[in-house]
mmCIF file of C-alpha atoms and ligand atoms in Angstrom:
data_model
loop_
_atom_site.group_PDB
_atom_site.id
_atom_site.type_symbol
_atom_site.label_atom_id
_atom_site.label_comp_id
_atom_site.label_asym_id
_atom_site.label_seq_id
_atom_site.Cartn_x
_atom_site.Cartn_y
_atom_site.Cartn_z
ATOM 1 C CA MET A 1 -65.891 44.578 113.778
ATOM 2 C CA ASP A 2 -68.959 43.938 115.854
ATOM 3 C CA ILE A 3 -68.817 45.035 119.548
ATOM 4 C CA PRO A 4 -71.834 44.468 121.854
ATOM 5 C CA LEU A 5 -72.296 46.797 124.877
ATOM 6 C CA LEU A 6 -71.623 43.579 127.030
ATOM 7 C CA ASP A 7 -70.306 40.223 126.287
ATOM 8 C CA LEU A 8 -71.833 37.748 128.765
ATOM 9 C CA LYS A 9 -70.943 34.687 126.446
ATOM 10 C CA ALA A 10 -67.240 35.750 126.847
ATOM 11 C CA GLN A 11 -67.583 36.163 130.561
ATOM 12 C CA TYR A 12 -69.179 32.451 130.781
ATOM 13 C CA LYS A 13 -66.352 31.079 128.684
ATOM 14 C CA SER A 14 -63.749 32.727 131.145
ATOM 15 C CA ILE A 15 -65.156 30.796 134.138
ATOM 16 C CA LYS A 16 -67.233 27.987 132.425
ATOM 17 C CA ASN A 17 -65.757 25.039 134.570
ATOM 18 C CA LYS A 18 -66.534 26.776 137.883
ATOM 19 C CA ILE A 19 -70.037 27.642 136.944
ATOM 20 C CA ASP A 20 -70.697 24.111 135.559
ATOM 21 C CA ASP A 21 -69.732 22.552 138.755
ATOM 22 C CA ALA A 22 -71.577 24.914 140.709
ATOM 23 C CA LEU A 23 -74.729 24.150 138.569
ATOM 24 C CA MET A 24 -74.265 20.508 138.982
ATOM 25 C CA ARG A 25 -73.882 20.667 142.699
ATOM 26 C CA VAL A 26 -77.416 22.337 142.856
ATOM 27 C CA VAL A 27 -78.867 19.953 140.413
ATOM 28 C CA GLU A 28 -77.550 17.017 142.353
ATOM 29 C CA SER A 29 -78.840 18.478 145.545
ATOM 30 C CA GLN A 30 -82.259 19.024 144.267
ATOM 31 C CA TYR A 31 -82.741 21.895 146.364
ATOM 32 C CA PHE A 32 -83.854 24.795 144.025
ATOM 33 C CA VAL A 33 -85.333 27.532 146.213
ATOM 34 C CA LEU A 34 -83.645 29.550 148.897
ATOM 35 C CA SER A 35 -81.577 26.770 150.708
ATOM 36 C CA GLN A 36 -78.107 26.602 151.920
ATOM 37 C CA GLU A 37 -76.698 27.820 148.616
ATOM 38 C CA VAL A 38 -78.615 31.083 149.061
ATOM 39 C CA GLU A 39 -77.762 31.434 152.867
ATOM 40 C CA SER A 40 -74.121 31.032 151.787
ATOM 41 C CA LEU A 41 -74.546 33.690 149.305
ATOM 42 C CA GLU A 42 -76.434 36.195 151.511
ATOM 43 C CA LYS A 43 -73.380 35.810 153.923
ATOM 44 C CA GLU A 44 -70.521 36.213 151.285
ATOM 45 C CA VAL A 45 -72.138 39.211 149.527
ATOM 46 C CA ALA A 46 -72.848 40.988 152.911
ATOM 47 C CA ASP A 47 -69.492 40.360 153.828
ATOM 48 C CA TYR A 48 -67.955 41.758 150.604
ATOM 49 C CA CYS A 49 -70.031 44.905 150.932
ATOM 50 C CA GLY A 50 -69.470 45.616 154.379
ATOM 51 C CA ALA A 51 -72.846 44.813 155.799
ATOM 52 C CA LEU A 52 -73.942 42.243 158.545
ATOM 53 C CA TYR A 53 -76.943 40.730 157.180
ATOM 54 C CA GLY A 54 -78.546 39.888 153.529
ATOM 55 C CA ALA A 55 -81.724 38.405 152.182
ATOM 56 C CA GLY A 56 -81.781 37.286 148.654
ATOM 57 C CA VAL A 57 -85.001 38.080 146.641
ATOM 58 C CA ALA A 58 -86.332 37.481 143.363
ATOM 59 C CA SER A 59 -85.163 40.687 141.612
ATOM 60 C CA GLY A 60 -83.636 44.227 142.119
ATOM 61 C CA THR A 61 -87.049 45.705 141.778
ATOM 62 C CA ASP A 62 -88.285 43.458 144.700
ATOM 63 C CA ALA A 63 -85.173 44.193 146.702
ATOM 64 C CA LEU A 64 -86.426 47.857 146.608
ATOM 65 C CA ILE A 65 -90.060 46.862 147.267
ATOM 66 C CA LEU A 66 -89.321 44.398 150.147
ATOM 67 C CA ALA A 67 -86.735 47.043 151.831
ATOM 68 C CA MET A 68 -89.357 49.867 151.710
ATOM 69 C CA ARG A 69 -92.078 47.699 152.968
ATOM 70 C CA ALA A 70 -90.025 46.310 155.810
ATOM 71 C CA LEU A 71 -89.335 50.006 156.745
ATOM 72 C CA GLY A 72 -93.036 50.467 157.041
ATOM 73 C CA ILE A 73 -93.319 52.744 153.911
ATOM 74 C CA GLY A 74 -96.770 52.462 152.378
ATOM 75 C CA GLU A 75 -100.059 54.099 151.288
ATOM 76 C CA GLY A 76 -99.904 57.883 151.516
ATOM 77 C CA ASP A 77 -96.133 58.175 152.216
ATOM 78 C CA PHE A 78 -93.520 60.124 150.018
ATOM 79 C CA VAL A 79 -90.005 59.127 149.141
ATOM 80 C CA ILE A 80 -87.592 61.399 147.705
ATOM 81 C CA THR A 81 -85.352 60.130 144.822
ATOM 82 C CA SER A 82 -83.902 60.822 141.566
ATOM 83 C CA PRO A 83 -85.696 61.474 138.390
ATOM 84 C CA PHE A 84 -82.665 60.259 136.142
ATOM 85 C CA THR A 85 -82.613 56.496 136.870
ATOM 86 C CA PHE A 86 -84.174 53.316 135.548
ATOM 87 C CA PHE A 87 -87.800 53.193 136.181
ATOM 88 C CA ALA A 88 -87.891 50.493 138.870
ATOM 89 C CA THR A 89 -86.520 52.848 141.372
ATOM 90 C CA SER A 90 -89.713 54.924 141.456
ATOM 91 C CA GLU A 91 -91.974 52.106 140.511
ATOM 92 C CA SER A 92 -91.276 50.321 143.547
ATOM 93 C CA ILE A 93 -92.294 53.437 145.546
ATOM 94 C CA SER A 94 -95.501 53.567 143.615
ATOM 95 C CA LEU A 95 -96.400 50.052 143.974
ATOM 96 C CA LEU A 96 -96.249 50.489 147.671
ATOM 97 C CA GLY A 97 -98.860 53.067 147.405
ATOM 98 C CA ALA A 98 -96.469 55.716 148.239
ATOM 99 C CA ARG A 99 -95.253 58.765 146.077
ATOM 100 C CA PRO A 100 -92.021 59.576 144.556
ATOM 101 C CA LEU A 101 -90.988 63.164 144.917
ATOM 102 C CA PHE A 102 -87.933 63.771 142.820
ATOM 103 C CA ALA A 103 -84.941 66.003 143.343
ATOM 104 C CA ASP A 104 -82.665 66.878 140.559
ATOM 105 C CA ILE A 105 -79.328 65.487 139.979
ATOM 106 C CA ASP A 106 -75.741 66.768 139.911
ATOM 107 C CA ALA A 107 -74.714 67.696 136.417
ATOM 108 C CA GLU A 108 -71.501 65.838 136.364
ATOM 109 C CA THR A 109 -72.004 62.677 138.492
ATOM 110 C CA TYR A 110 -75.624 62.198 137.544
ATOM 111 C CA ASN A 111 -76.463 61.233 141.008
ATOM 112 C CA ILE A 112 -79.062 63.005 143.286
ATOM 113 C CA ASP A 113 -77.872 66.381 144.482
ATOM 114 C CA PRO A 114 -78.177 66.727 148.080
ATOM 115 C CA ASN A 115 -78.668 70.428 147.967
ATOM 116 C CA LYS A 116 -81.724 69.700 145.860
ATOM 117 C CA ILE A 117 -82.945 67.247 148.406
ATOM 118 C CA ILE A 118 -82.648 70.061 151.150
ATOM 119 C CA LYS A 119 -84.423 72.586 148.839
ATOM 120 C CA LEU A 120 -87.219 70.032 148.389
ATOM 121 C CA LEU A 121 -87.584 69.389 152.109
ATOM 122 C CA GLN A 122 -87.595 73.075 153.020
ATOM 123 C CA SER A 123 -90.000 73.987 150.520
ATOM 124 C CA ALA A 124 -92.483 71.020 151.231
ATOM 125 C CA ASP A 125 -95.843 71.739 152.487
ATOM 126 C CA ILE A 126 -96.277 70.876 156.059
ATOM 127 C CA ASN A 127 -98.711 68.122 155.183
ATOM 128 C CA VAL A 128 -96.264 66.613 152.605
ATOM 129 C CA ARG A 129 -93.244 67.152 154.823
ATOM 130 C CA SER A 130 -94.739 65.029 157.667
ATOM 131 C CA ARG A 131 -95.290 62.249 155.331
ATOM 132 C CA ILE A 132 -91.805 62.084 153.771
ATOM 133 C CA LYS A 133 -90.332 58.923 155.013
ATOM 134 C CA ALA A 134 -87.278 58.075 153.012
ATOM 135 C CA ILE A 135 -84.579 59.013 150.570
ATOM 136 C CA VAL A 136 -83.674 56.339 147.773
ATOM 137 C CA PRO A 137 -80.213 57.614 146.460
ATOM 138 C CA VAL A 138 -79.322 55.738 143.277
ATOM 139 C CA HIS A 139 -75.749 55.042 142.788
ATOM 140 C CA LEU A 140 -76.184 55.525 139.079
ATOM 141 C CA TYR A 141 -73.868 54.053 136.333
ATOM 142 C CA GLY A 142 -71.877 52.315 139.281
ATOM 143 C CA GLN A 143 -70.690 55.381 141.259
ATOM 144 C CA CYS A 144 -71.860 56.234 144.769
ATOM 145 C CA ALA A 145 -74.167 59.114 145.416
ATOM 146 C CA ASP A 146 -72.835 61.608 148.083
ATOM 147 C CA MET A 147 -73.539 59.463 151.037
ATOM 148 C CA ASP A 148 -72.111 61.728 153.735
ATOM 149 C CA ALA A 149 -74.442 64.625 152.748
ATOM 150 C CA ILE A 150 -77.388 62.595 152.132
ATOM 151 C CA THR A 151 -77.005 60.802 155.744
ATOM 152 C CA GLU A 152 -76.905 64.064 157.302
ATOM 153 C CA ILE A 153 -79.863 65.203 155.585
ATOM 154 C CA ALA A 154 -81.762 62.107 156.556
ATOM 155 C CA GLU A 155 -80.699 62.310 160.211
ATOM 156 C CA GLN A 156 -81.673 65.881 160.274
ATOM 157 C CA PHE A 157 -85.201 65.247 158.882
ATOM 158 C CA HIS A 158 -85.554 61.626 160.402
ATOM 159 C CA LEU A 159 -85.745 59.957 157.188
ATOM 160 C CA LYS A 160 -84.655 56.511 156.182
ATOM 161 C CA ILE A 161 -82.281 55.773 153.565
ATOM 162 C CA VAL A 162 -82.626 52.803 150.884
ATOM 163 C CA GLU A 163 -79.757 52.797 148.635
ATOM 164 C CA ASP A 164 -80.681 51.644 145.128
ATOM 165 C CA CYS A 165 -77.429 49.634 144.482
ATOM 166 C CA ALA A 166 -78.728 47.866 141.462
ATOM 167 C CA GLN A 167 -75.723 49.178 139.346
ATOM 168 C CA ALA A 168 -73.117 49.666 142.052
ATOM 169 C CA MET A 169 -72.098 46.336 143.399
ATOM 170 C CA GLY A 170 -68.465 46.854 144.654
ATOM 171 C CA ALA A 171 -68.556 50.793 144.484
ATOM 172 C CA MET A 172 -66.937 52.529 147.142
ATOM 173 C CA TYR A 173 -67.555 55.737 148.885
ATOM 174 C CA LYS A 174 -64.832 57.111 151.312
ATOM 175 C CA GLY A 175 -63.464 53.381 151.564
ATOM 176 C CA LYS A 176 -67.046 51.997 152.296
ATOM 177 C CA LYS A 177 -69.002 49.919 150.016
ATOM 178 C CA ALA A 178 -72.351 50.679 148.359
ATOM 179 C CA GLY A 179 -75.135 49.307 150.382
ATOM 180 C CA SER A 180 -73.458 49.748 153.682
ATOM 181 C CA PHE A 181 -74.644 53.259 154.433
ATOM 182 C CA GLY A 182 -78.491 53.237 154.705
ATOM 183 C CA SER A 183 -81.144 51.395 156.545
ATOM 184 C CA ALA A 184 -80.978 48.955 153.795
ATOM 185 C CA GLY A 185 -79.203 48.327 150.308
ATOM 186 C CA ALA A 186 -81.105 46.876 147.529
ATOM 187 C CA PHE A 187 -78.964 45.042 144.723
ATOM 188 C CA SER A 188 -80.127 43.657 141.514
ATOM 189 C CA PHE A 189 -78.565 40.505 139.940
ATOM 190 C CA PHE A 190 -80.068 41.236 136.327
ATOM 191 C CA PRO A 191 -77.540 39.377 134.050
ATOM 192 C CA SER A 192 -76.093 42.484 132.919
ATOM 193 C CA LYS A 193 -75.158 44.018 136.417
ATOM 194 C CA ASN A 194 -71.647 44.053 137.859
ATOM 195 C CA LEU A 195 -72.853 40.690 139.526
ATOM 196 C CA GLY A 196 -75.094 39.098 137.153
ATOM 197 C CA ALA A 197 -77.099 36.021 137.605
ATOM 198 C CA PHE A 198 -78.503 33.844 134.704
ATOM 199 C CA GLY A 199 -81.796 35.208 135.165
ATOM 200 C CA ASP A 200 -83.512 37.664 137.779
ATOM 201 C CA GLY A 201 -82.476 38.116 141.203
ATOM 202 C CA GLY A 202 -81.739 40.455 144.016
ATOM 203 C CA ILE A 203 -80.494 41.022 147.582
ATOM 204 C CA ILE A 204 -81.095 43.508 150.421
ATOM 205 C CA LEU A 205 -78.261 44.173 152.782
ATOM 206 C CA SER A 206 -78.522 45.786 156.107
ATOM 207 C CA GLN A 207 -76.673 46.257 159.629
ATOM 208 C CA ASP A 208 -79.936 45.528 161.197
ATOM 209 C CA GLU A 209 -81.018 41.955 161.964
ATOM 210 C CA ALA A 210 -84.307 42.439 162.918
ATOM 211 C CA PHE A 211 -84.928 44.177 159.550
ATOM 212 C CA ILE A 212 -83.426 41.472 157.568
ATOM 213 C CA ARG A 213 -85.754 38.979 159.694
ATOM 214 C CA LYS A 214 -88.825 40.917 158.613
ATOM 215 C CA VAL A 215 -87.555 40.913 154.893
ATOM 216 C CA LYS A 216 -87.270 37.308 155.128
ATOM 217 C CA GLU A 217 -90.607 36.881 156.321
ATOM 218 C CA LEU A 218 -92.157 39.043 153.504
ATOM 219 C CA ARG A 219 -90.366 36.996 150.908
ATOM 220 C CA VAL A 220 -92.179 33.944 151.867
ATOM 221 C CA HIS A 221 -95.832 35.276 151.981
ATOM 222 C CA GLY A 222 -95.398 37.188 155.247
ATOM 223 C CA SER A 223 -94.902 34.016 156.991
ATOM 224 C CA ARG A 224 -92.455 33.366 159.971
ATOM 225 C CA GLU A 225 -93.760 29.866 160.685
ATOM 226 C CA MET A 226 -94.888 27.781 157.579
ATOM 227 C CA TYR A 227 -98.563 27.927 156.731
ATOM 228 C CA ILE A 228 -99.033 30.834 159.575
ATOM 229 C CA HIS A 229 -99.279 34.335 157.878
ATOM 230 C CA GLU A 230 -98.312 37.328 160.109
ATOM 231 C CA GLU A 231 -99.141 39.687 157.168
ATOM 232 C CA ILE A 232 -99.641 39.843 153.281
ATOM 233 C CA GLY A 233 -96.323 39.133 151.668
ATOM 234 C CA TYR A 234 -94.734 38.193 148.392
ATOM 235 C CA ASN A 235 -93.282 35.222 146.571
ATOM 236 C CA SER A 236 -89.897 36.807 146.175
ATOM 237 C CA ARG A 237 -87.270 34.238 146.529
ATOM 238 C CA LEU A 238 -83.972 33.754 145.110
ATOM 239 C CA ASP A 239 -83.214 30.350 143.572
ATOM 240 C CA SER A 240 -80.349 28.161 144.518
ATOM 241 C CA LEU A 241 -79.025 27.841 140.771
ATOM 242 C CA GLN A 242 -78.752 31.653 140.674
ATOM 243 C CA ALA A 243 -76.888 31.694 144.120
ATOM 244 C CA ALA A 244 -74.482 29.031 143.038
ATOM 245 C CA ILE A 245 -73.699 31.098 139.915
ATOM 246 C CA LEU A 246 -73.326 34.292 141.723
ATOM 247 C CA ARG A 247 -70.941 32.550 144.388
ATOM 248 C CA VAL A 248 -68.552 31.741 141.639
ATOM 249 C CA LYS A 249 -68.906 35.391 139.918
ATOM 250 C CA LEU A 250 -68.410 36.990 143.265
ATOM 251 C CA LEU A 251 -64.782 35.791 143.530
ATOM 252 C CA GLU A 252 -63.943 37.345 140.442
ATOM 253 C CA LEU A 253 -65.671 40.569 140.749
ATOM 254 C CA ASP A 254 -62.920 42.671 141.874
ATOM 255 C CA SER A 255 -60.666 41.621 139.107
ATOM 256 C CA TRP A 256 -63.368 42.544 136.632
ATOM 257 C CA LEU A 257 -64.097 45.885 138.104
ATOM 258 C CA GLU A 258 -60.230 46.650 138.007
ATOM 259 C CA ARG A 259 -60.122 45.748 134.196
ATOM 260 C CA LYS A 260 -63.216 47.985 133.696
ATOM 261 C CA ARG A 261 -61.337 50.921 135.383
ATOM 262 C CA VAL A 262 -58.208 50.371 133.148
ATOM 263 C CA ILE A 263 -60.536 50.598 130.181
ATOM 264 C CA ALA A 264 -62.403 53.494 131.465
ATOM 265 C CA ASP A 265 -58.799 55.180 131.953
ATOM 266 C CA LYS A 266 -58.066 54.568 128.274
ATOM 267 C CA TYR A 267 -61.163 55.998 127.123
ATOM 268 C CA ASP A 268 -60.868 59.168 129.453
ATOM 269 C CA LYS A 269 -57.585 60.036 128.062
ATOM 270 C CA ALA A 270 -58.613 59.464 124.384
ATOM 271 C CA PHE A 271 -61.984 61.443 124.556
ATOM 272 C CA THR A 272 -61.238 64.389 126.757
ATOM 273 C CA PRO A 273 -59.173 66.243 123.975
ATOM 274 C CA LEU A 274 -62.254 65.700 121.605
ATOM 275 C CA GLY A 275 -64.431 67.858 123.879
ATOM 276 C CA ILE A 276 -66.405 64.997 125.039
ATOM 277 C CA LEU A 277 -67.310 64.965 128.841
ATOM 278 C CA PRO A 278 -66.032 61.597 130.349
ATOM 279 C CA PRO A 279 -67.597 60.201 133.336
ATOM 280 C CA LYS A 280 -66.810 62.478 136.298
ATOM 281 C CA VAL A 281 -65.439 60.389 139.261
ATOM 282 C CA ASP A 282 -65.953 62.322 142.463
ATOM 283 C CA GLU A 283 -62.900 62.391 144.591
ATOM 284 C CA ASN A 284 -64.591 60.286 147.296
ATOM 285 C CA ASN A 285 -65.590 57.463 145.112
ATOM 286 C CA VAL A 286 -64.247 54.433 143.494
ATOM 287 C CA HIS A 287 -66.179 53.886 140.039
ATOM 288 C CA THR A 288 -67.289 50.428 139.103
ATOM 289 C CA TYR A 289 -68.550 51.697 135.631
ATOM 290 C CA HIS A 290 -71.632 49.733 135.430
ATOM 291 C CA GLN A 291 -71.774 51.916 132.339
ATOM 292 C CA TYR A 292 -69.196 54.191 130.993
ATOM 293 C CA THR A 293 -71.199 57.092 130.068
ATOM 294 C CA ILE A 294 -70.009 60.091 128.102
ATOM 295 C CA ARG A 295 -71.967 63.521 127.398
ATOM 296 C CA LEU A 296 -71.679 65.252 124.344
ATOM 297 C CA GLU A 297 -73.684 67.820 122.232
ATOM 298 C CA ASP A 298 -74.019 65.486 119.072
ATOM 299 C CA ARG A 299 -75.137 62.334 120.877
ATOM 300 C CA ASP A 300 -77.669 61.069 118.690
ATOM 301 C CA GLU A 301 -75.269 61.519 115.512
ATOM 302 C CA LEU A 302 -72.515 59.596 117.257
ATOM 303 C CA MET A 303 -74.679 56.927 118.553
ATOM 304 C CA GLN A 304 -75.876 56.294 114.964
ATOM 305 C CA TYR A 305 -72.382 56.449 113.535
ATOM 306 C CA LEU A 306 -70.923 53.954 116.216
ATOM 307 C CA ASN A 307 -73.747 51.581 115.401
ATOM 308 C CA ARG A 308 -73.172 51.693 111.815
ATOM 309 C CA LYS A 309 -69.680 50.968 112.450
ATOM 310 C CA GLY A 310 -70.508 47.721 114.515
ATOM 311 C CA ILE A 311 -70.177 49.324 117.965
ATOM 312 C CA SER A 312 -73.173 49.038 120.299
ATOM 313 C CA ALA A 313 -73.851 52.331 122.039
ATOM 314 C CA ARG A 314 -76.897 53.172 124.230
ATOM 315 C CA VAL A 315 -78.753 55.831 125.834
ATOM 316 C CA TYR A 316 -79.413 55.237 129.813
ATOM 317 C CA TYR A 317 -82.069 56.742 130.181
ATOM 318 C CA PRO A 318 -83.782 58.782 127.292
ATOM 319 C CA VAL A 319 -86.674 60.019 129.344
ATOM 320 C CA PRO A 320 -86.402 61.212 132.895
ATOM 321 C CA LEU A 321 -88.878 59.539 135.307
ATOM 322 C CA HIS A 322 -90.917 62.838 135.927
ATOM 323 C CA LEU A 323 -91.799 62.766 132.146
ATOM 324 C CA GLN A 324 -92.907 59.246 131.963
ATOM 325 C CA PRO A 325 -96.630 59.026 130.773
ATOM 326 C CA CYS A 326 -97.764 57.119 133.861
ATOM 327 C CA TYR A 327 -96.464 59.809 136.159
ATOM 328 C CA LYS A 328 -98.779 62.609 134.666
ATOM 329 C CA ASN A 329 -100.605 62.666 137.543
ATOM 330 C CA LEU A 330 -97.870 63.751 139.754
ATOM 331 C CA GLY A 331 -97.787 67.158 138.269
ATOM 332 C CA TYR A 332 -94.300 67.395 136.969
ATOM 333 C CA SER A 333 -93.634 68.969 133.559
ATOM 334 C CA ILE A 334 -90.742 69.748 131.083
ATOM 335 C CA GLY A 335 -88.458 72.007 132.987
ATOM 336 C CA SER A 336 -89.341 70.578 136.359
ATOM 337 C CA PHE A 337 -85.805 68.989 136.548
ATOM 338 C CA PRO A 338 -83.535 70.424 133.848
ATOM 339 C CA ILE A 339 -80.189 68.900 134.784
ATOM 340 C CA SER A 340 -81.861 65.522 134.527
ATOM 341 C CA GLU A 341 -83.561 66.630 131.277
ATOM 342 C CA THR A 342 -80.445 67.925 129.672
ATOM 343 C CA ALA A 343 -78.712 64.666 130.814
ATOM 344 C CA ALA A 344 -81.243 62.683 129.037
ATOM 345 C CA GLU A 345 -80.542 64.244 125.833
ATOM 346 C CA HIS A 346 -76.831 64.235 125.873
ATOM 347 C CA VAL A 347 -75.461 61.011 127.596
ATOM 348 C CA LEU A 348 -74.268 58.069 125.630
ATOM 349 C CA SER A 349 -72.894 54.704 127.082
ATOM 350 C CA LEU A 350 -70.050 52.920 125.571
ATOM 351 C CA PRO A 351 -69.138 49.084 125.490
ATOM 352 C CA VAL A 352 -67.122 48.584 128.935
ATOM 353 C CA TYR A 353 -66.748 45.273 130.008
ATOM 354 C CA PRO A 354 -63.488 43.002 131.229
ATOM 355 C CA GLU A 355 -63.214 40.812 128.295
ATOM 356 C CA LEU A 356 -62.890 43.889 125.840
ATOM 357 C CA SER A 357 -59.888 43.143 123.995
ATOM 358 C CA GLU A 358 -57.032 45.913 123.180
ATOM 359 C CA ASP A 359 -57.926 45.680 119.647
ATOM 360 C CA LYS A 360 -61.492 46.468 120.210
ATOM 361 C CA ILE A 361 -60.777 49.205 122.690
ATOM 362 C CA ASP A 362 -58.541 50.671 120.033
ATOM 363 C CA TYR A 363 -61.172 50.247 117.541
ATOM 364 C CA ILE A 364 -63.850 52.013 119.662
ATOM 365 C CA ILE A 365 -61.271 55.000 120.386
ATOM 366 C CA GLN A 366 -60.286 55.315 116.710
ATOM 367 C CA THR A 367 -63.945 55.215 115.649
ATOM 368 C CA VAL A 368 -64.939 57.797 118.101
ATOM 369 C CA LYS A 369 -61.855 59.908 116.889
ATOM 370 C CA SER A 370 -62.998 59.572 113.473
ATOM 371 C CA PHE A 371 -66.494 60.841 114.095
ATOM 372 C CA PHE A 372 -64.881 64.169 115.392
ATOM 373 C CA GLY A 373 -62.585 64.131 112.306
ATOM 374 C CA SER A 374 -59.416 63.553 113.961
HETATM 375 C C1 PLP B 1 -81.190 51.725 139.190
HETATM 376 C C2 PLP B 1 -81.747 50.595 138.970
HETATM 377 N N1 PLP B 1 -82.818 50.212 140.065
HETATM 378 C C3 PLP B 1 -83.491 49.097 140.179
HETATM 379 C C4 PLP B 1 -83.299 48.062 138.916
HETATM 380 C C5 PLP B 1 -84.108 46.902 139.086
HETATM 381 O O1 PLP B 1 -83.499 45.736 139.084
HETATM 382 P P1 PLP B 1 -84.319 44.545 138.415
HETATM 383 O O2 PLP B 1 -84.091 44.599 136.868
HETATM 384 O O3 PLP B 1 -83.376 43.262 139.032
HETATM 385 O O4 PLP B 1 -85.600 44.324 138.846
HETATM 386 C C6 PLP B 1 -82.289 48.325 138.083
HETATM 387 C C7 PLP B 1 -82.111 47.296 137.055
HETATM 388 O O5 PLP B 1 -82.496 47.193 135.971
HETATM 389 C C8 PLP B 1 -81.727 49.568 137.990
HETATM 390 O O6 PLP B 1 -80.802 49.874 137.141
#
């Protein structure tokens, strides 16, 4: 049996007529960039996430870049984030001329540990501390970071928060959705994400109208009025075709997330007795299982075994950001963030998607069990 990590063909099949109608609506209109379609999506995603305003952009990476740029983060600034995430989180900081300052993660949720943020702030040299401008918590694998603790720290140290929500559309912390806590929430619509387009895309959400206005200027070459450029901006716009697709998928999202939680529950029950650590869901959180990520000693052996049996399983992420070749100049080394390093050595993500049939779920469970000889 062949089981991919994600089956986007099956997803398309389940909503084909609605998607095709939406695509034709845009084709007939011949408005392809931004447009009414994007404005409607911005409003609908903001409503869904409990934010007041949204601005569609070209990718999740751009969402991070434009959000931080609109908050005034730039050359010589420092931004605190997690070393255990996809590279775009810190890349966006670096591209603005700022420097990532990493704080290690919690060993069970894999999200940035607020205690490590405090330690970092307290031990930072006074020259560095005065230039730390923001915290970028990543809601990794689809579960929110500890936003109460992070918000408290941000208030105490006068820092902005830009939530990296790329993996967490629909995730909840204490009844509030990801993207509604910080100065901004940055989301990715990359096809594999909880809400995925048919290409690249992203959105920035906020409660602050003036901030979103600024983002909307930045995404069209720093221009408020056509051909008048207030500042150097970007070409980072969301396409109408993507917006039309996303508007259809947004209506399905809650039922998809619910189905993923049912699958995750089956996995949890089957794997725990094997000595595998299933994803820890913090009591304040509703997880979205962008990834279903287990931790175990013999990670590489299990991954190879599953792959041989036709089951895709992958490591997100094998090399923490502080050990990336491009960050040699930041002065970190092996041992700088031991919890992230251990996670990178032992995590493994298994297929979890709404269209996964019962027989495939059973096959995955039985195959994992057979690896452990049970
Ligand atoms: C945590 C995280 N941040 C940022 C991004 C960047 O999003 P995109 O690929 O849409 O640029 C991703 C997506 O891959 C991600 O997983």
